[in-house]
mmCIF file of C-alpha atoms in Angstrom:
data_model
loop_
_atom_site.group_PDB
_atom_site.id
_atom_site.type_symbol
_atom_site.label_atom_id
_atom_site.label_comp_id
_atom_site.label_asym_id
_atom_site.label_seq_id
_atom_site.Cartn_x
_atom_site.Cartn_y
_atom_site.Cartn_z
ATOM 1 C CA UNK A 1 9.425 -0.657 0.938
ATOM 2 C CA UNK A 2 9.761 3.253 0.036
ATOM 3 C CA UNK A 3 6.320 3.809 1.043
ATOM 4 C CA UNK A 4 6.393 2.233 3.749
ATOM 5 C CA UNK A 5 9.271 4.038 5.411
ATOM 6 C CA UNK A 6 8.038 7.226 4.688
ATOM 7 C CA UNK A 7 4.764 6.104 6.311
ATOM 8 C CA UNK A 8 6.574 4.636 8.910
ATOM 9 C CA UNK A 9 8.898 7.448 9.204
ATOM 10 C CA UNK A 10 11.629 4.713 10.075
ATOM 11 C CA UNK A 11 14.620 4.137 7.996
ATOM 12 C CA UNK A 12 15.557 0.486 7.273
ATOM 13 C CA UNK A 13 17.815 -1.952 5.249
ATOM 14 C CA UNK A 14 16.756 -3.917 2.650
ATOM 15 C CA UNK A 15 18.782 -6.977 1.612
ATOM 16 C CA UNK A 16 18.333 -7.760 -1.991
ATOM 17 C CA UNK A 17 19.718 -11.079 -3.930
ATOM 18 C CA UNK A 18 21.296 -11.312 -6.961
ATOM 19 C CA UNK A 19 20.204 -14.725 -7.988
ATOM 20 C CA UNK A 20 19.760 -16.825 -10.945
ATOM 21 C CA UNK A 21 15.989 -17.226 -11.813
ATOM 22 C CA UNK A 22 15.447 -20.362 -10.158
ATOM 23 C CA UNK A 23 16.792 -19.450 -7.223
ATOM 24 C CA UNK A 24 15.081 -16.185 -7.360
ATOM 25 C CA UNK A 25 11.857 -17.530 -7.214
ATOM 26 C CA UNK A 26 12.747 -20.100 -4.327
ATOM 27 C CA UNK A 27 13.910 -17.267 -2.324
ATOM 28 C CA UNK A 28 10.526 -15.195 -2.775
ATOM 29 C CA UNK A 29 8.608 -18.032 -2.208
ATOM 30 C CA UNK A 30 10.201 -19.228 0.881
ATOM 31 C CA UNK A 31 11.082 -16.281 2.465
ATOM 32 C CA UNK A 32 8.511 -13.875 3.992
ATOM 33 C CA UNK A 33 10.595 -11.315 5.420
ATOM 34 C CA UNK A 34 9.928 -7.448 3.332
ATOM 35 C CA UNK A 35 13.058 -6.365 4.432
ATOM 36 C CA UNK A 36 14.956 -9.208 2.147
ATOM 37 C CA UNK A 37 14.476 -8.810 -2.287
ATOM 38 C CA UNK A 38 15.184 -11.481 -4.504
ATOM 39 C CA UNK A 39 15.780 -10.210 -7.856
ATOM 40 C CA UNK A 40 16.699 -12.614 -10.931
ATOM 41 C CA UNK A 41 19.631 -11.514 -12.587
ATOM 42 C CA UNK A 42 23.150 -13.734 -13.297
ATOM 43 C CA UNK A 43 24.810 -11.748 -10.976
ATOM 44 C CA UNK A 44 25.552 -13.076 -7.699
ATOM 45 C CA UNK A 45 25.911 -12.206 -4.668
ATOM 46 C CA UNK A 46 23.788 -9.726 -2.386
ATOM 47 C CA UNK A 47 23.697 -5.614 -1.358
ATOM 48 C CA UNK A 48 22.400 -3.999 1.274
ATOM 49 C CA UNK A 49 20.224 -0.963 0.636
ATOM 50 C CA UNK A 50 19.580 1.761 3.135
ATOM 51 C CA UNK A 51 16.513 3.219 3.048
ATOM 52 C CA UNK A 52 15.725 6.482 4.557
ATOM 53 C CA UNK A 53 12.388 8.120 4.450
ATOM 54 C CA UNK A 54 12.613 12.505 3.615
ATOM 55 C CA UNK A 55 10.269 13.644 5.851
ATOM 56 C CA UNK A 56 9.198 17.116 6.284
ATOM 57 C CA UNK A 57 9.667 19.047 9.577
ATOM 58 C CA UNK A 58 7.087 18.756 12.054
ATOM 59 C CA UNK A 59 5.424 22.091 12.532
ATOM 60 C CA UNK A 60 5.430 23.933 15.666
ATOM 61 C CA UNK A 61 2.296 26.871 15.236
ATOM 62 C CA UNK A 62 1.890 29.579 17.745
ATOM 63 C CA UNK A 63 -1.354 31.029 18.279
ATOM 64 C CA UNK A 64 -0.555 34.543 19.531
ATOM 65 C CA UNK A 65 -2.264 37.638 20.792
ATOM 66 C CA UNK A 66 -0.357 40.389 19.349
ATOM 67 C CA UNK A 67 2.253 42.788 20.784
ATOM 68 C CA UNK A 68 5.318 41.712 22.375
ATOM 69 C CA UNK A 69 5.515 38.607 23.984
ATOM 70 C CA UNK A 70 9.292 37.141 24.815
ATOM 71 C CA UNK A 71 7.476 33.845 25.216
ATOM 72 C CA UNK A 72 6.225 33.466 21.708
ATOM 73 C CA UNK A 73 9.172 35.099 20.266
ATOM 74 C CA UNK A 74 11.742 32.567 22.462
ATOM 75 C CA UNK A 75 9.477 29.874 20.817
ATOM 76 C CA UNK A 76 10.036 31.126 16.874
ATOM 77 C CA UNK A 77 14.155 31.060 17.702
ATOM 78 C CA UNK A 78 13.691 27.624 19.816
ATOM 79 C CA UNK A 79 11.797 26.281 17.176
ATOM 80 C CA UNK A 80 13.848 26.899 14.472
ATOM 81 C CA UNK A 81 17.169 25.646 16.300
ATOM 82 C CA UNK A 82 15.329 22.010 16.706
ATOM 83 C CA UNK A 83 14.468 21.988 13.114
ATOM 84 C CA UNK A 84 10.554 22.286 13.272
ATOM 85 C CA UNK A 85 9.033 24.896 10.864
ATOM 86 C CA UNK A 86 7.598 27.751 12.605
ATOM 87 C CA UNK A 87 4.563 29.081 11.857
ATOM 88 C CA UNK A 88 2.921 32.083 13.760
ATOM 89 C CA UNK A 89 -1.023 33.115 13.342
ATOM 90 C CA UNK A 90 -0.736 36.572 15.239
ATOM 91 C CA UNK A 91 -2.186 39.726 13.884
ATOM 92 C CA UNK A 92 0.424 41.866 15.291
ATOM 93 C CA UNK A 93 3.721 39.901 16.730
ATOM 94 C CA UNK A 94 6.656 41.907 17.756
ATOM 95 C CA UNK A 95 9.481 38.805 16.952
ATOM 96 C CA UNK A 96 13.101 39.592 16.569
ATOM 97 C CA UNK A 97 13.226 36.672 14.204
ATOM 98 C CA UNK A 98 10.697 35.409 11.195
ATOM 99 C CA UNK A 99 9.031 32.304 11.419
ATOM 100 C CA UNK A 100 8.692 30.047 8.477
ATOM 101 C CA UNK A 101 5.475 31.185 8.008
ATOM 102 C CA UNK A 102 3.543 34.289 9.260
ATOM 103 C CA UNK A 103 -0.498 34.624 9.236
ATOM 104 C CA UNK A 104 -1.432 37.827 10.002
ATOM 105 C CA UNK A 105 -5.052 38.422 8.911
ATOM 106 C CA UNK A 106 -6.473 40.600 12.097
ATOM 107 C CA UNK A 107 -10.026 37.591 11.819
ATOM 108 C CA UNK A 108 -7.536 34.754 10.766
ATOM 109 C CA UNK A 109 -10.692 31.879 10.381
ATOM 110 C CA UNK A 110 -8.257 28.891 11.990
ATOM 111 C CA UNK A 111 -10.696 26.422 10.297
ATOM 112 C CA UNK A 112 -8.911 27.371 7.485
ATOM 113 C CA UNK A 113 -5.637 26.106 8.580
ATOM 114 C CA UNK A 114 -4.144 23.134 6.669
ATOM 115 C CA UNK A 115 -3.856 20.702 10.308
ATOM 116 C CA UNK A 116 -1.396 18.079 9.855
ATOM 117 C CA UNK A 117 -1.073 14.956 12.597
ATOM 118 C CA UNK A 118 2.050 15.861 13.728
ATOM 119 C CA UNK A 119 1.812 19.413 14.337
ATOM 120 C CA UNK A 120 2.348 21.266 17.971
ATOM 121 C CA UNK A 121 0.111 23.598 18.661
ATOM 122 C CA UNK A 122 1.165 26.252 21.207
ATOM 123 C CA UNK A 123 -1.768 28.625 22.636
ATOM 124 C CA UNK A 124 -0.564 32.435 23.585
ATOM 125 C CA UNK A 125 -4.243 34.098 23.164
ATOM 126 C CA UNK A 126 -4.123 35.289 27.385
ATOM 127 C CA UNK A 127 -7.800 34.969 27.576
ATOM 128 C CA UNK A 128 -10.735 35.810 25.693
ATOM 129 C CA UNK A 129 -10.226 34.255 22.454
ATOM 130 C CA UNK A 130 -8.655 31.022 24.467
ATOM 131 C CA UNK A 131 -12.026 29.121 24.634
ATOM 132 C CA UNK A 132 -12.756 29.454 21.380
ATOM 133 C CA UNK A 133 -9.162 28.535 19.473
ATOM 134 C CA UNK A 134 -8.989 25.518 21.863
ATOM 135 C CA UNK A 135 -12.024 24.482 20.593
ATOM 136 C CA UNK A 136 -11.524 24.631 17.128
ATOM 137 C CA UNK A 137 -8.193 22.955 17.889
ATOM 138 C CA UNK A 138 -10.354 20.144 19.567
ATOM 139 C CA UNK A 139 -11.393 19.234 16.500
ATOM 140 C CA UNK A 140 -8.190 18.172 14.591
ATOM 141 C CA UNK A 141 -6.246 15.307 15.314
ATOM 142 C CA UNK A 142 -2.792 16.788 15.634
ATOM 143 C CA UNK A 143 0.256 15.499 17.967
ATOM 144 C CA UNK A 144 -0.156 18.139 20.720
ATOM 145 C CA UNK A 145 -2.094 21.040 21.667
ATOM 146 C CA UNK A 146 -0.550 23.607 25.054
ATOM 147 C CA UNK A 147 -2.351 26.541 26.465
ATOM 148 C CA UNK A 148 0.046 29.404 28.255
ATOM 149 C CA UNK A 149 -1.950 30.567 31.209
ATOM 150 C CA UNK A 150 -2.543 30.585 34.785
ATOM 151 C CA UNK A 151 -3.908 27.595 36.698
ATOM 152 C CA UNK A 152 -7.229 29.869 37.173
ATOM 153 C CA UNK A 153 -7.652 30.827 33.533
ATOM 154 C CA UNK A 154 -7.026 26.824 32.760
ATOM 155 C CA UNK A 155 -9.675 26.017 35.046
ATOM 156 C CA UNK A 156 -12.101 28.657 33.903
ATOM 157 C CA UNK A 157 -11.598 27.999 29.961
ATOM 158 C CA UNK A 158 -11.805 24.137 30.706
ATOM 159 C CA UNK A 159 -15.319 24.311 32.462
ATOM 160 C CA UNK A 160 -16.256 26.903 29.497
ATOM 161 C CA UNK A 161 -15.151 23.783 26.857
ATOM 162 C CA UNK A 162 -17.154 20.931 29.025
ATOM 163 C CA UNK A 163 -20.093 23.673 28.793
ATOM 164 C CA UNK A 164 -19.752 23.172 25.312
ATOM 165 C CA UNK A 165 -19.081 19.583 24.641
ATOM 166 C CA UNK A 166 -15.438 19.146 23.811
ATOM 167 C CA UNK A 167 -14.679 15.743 23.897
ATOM 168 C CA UNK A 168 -12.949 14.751 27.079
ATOM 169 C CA UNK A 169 -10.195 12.826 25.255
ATOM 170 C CA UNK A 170 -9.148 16.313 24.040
ATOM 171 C CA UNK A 171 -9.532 17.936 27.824
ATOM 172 C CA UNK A 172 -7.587 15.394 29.111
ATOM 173 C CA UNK A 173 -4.577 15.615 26.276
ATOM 174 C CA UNK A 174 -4.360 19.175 26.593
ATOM 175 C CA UNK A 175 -1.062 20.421 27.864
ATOM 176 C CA UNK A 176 -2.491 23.158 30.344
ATOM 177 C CA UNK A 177 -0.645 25.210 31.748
ATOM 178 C CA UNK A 178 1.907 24.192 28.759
ATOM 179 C CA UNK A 179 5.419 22.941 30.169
ATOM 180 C CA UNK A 180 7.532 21.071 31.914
ATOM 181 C CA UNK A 181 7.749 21.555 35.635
ATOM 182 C CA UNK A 182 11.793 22.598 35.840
ATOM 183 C CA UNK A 183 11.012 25.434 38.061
ATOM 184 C CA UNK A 184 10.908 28.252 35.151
ATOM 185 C CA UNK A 185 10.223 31.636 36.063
ATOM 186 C CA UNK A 186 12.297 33.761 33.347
ATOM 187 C CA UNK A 187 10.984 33.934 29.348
ATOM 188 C CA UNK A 188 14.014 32.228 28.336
ATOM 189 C CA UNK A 189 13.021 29.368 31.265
ATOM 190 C CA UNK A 190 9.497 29.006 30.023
ATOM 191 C CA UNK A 191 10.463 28.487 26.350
ATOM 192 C CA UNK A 192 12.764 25.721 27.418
ATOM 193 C CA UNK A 193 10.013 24.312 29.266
ATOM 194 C CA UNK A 194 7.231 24.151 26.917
ATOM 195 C CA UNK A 195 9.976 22.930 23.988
ATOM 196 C CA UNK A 196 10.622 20.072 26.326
ATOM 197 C CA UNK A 197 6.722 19.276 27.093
ATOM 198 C CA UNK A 198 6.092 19.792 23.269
#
């Protein structure tokens, strides 16, 4: 039942009987519910366990550029107030707070990166090296994946990944430009917005 919940990630109760062994063994065999244990003992009676599964944060990793960049570091402070751990691969960030975790190599290889299913991955590479972290991204199965970036550089590094056979399942999941429509125009409006789409 454990296991289950933490595969799950849903809590539950579990009902377990206190039953003589007789009765025990009726109960288990006639009752297929998981969420109900009958457990021989003289006891009596019945508790109610709840079962909650400890579940690590989901991970929210920016992909940055380097230099300052009040998007990225809204994201970091956003991040951390809704509980996800914050990673950052940027070889130079400017951030007026530290993320969980902070890659820094200047040729970071991101097929290195430990990918988990329910990380968010949040693109802030403004152009040349888009293409190429989308595609390596492509090839993960995470939760989601948004690009920052005009509606012409979206277009242009789309076509590029179609030139080079990313699967279209991927193309059409991508988050691109990253965000919730809500009309954002300031930093602090775009974080919101892309904490809301992610």
């Amino acid at each position: 039942i454990a296991q289950q919940a933490l595969r799950t990630g849903q809590e539950k109760v579990v009902k377990v009987h206190l039953e003589d062994a007789r009765s025990a063994l009726d109960g288990m065999l006639g009752n297929p519910s998981p969420d109900e244990v009958y457990v021989e003992t003289n006891c009596g009676g019945m508790m109610e366990i709840y079962v909650e599964p400890y579940l690590p944060p989901d991970r929210l990793i920016l992909i940055g550029q380097g230099g300052k960049d009040d998007v990225e570091d809204g994201l970091v402070r956003m991040g951390k107030a809704l509980g996800y751990e914050t990673v950052v691969i940027d070889h130079l960030p400017v951030l007026n707070q530290d993320p969980d975790v902070l890659l820094t190599d200047l040729d970071y290889d991101l097929n290195n990166f430990d990918f988990k299913e329910a990380d968010s991955f949040v693109v802030l590479t403004k152009g040349e090296r888009d293409v190429p972290t989308l595609e390596i991204l492509s090839k993960h199965d995470v939760r989601f994946v948004g690009i920052v970036a005009s509606l012409q550089r979206v277009t242009e590094d789309v076509e590029q990944l179609r030139r080079r056979r990313v699967a279209p399942a991927f193309l059409e999941s991508l988050h691109s430009p990253v965000g919730l429509d809500i009309g954002a125009i300031t930093p602090e409006e775009v974080v919101v917005s892309i904490m809301a789409d992610v």
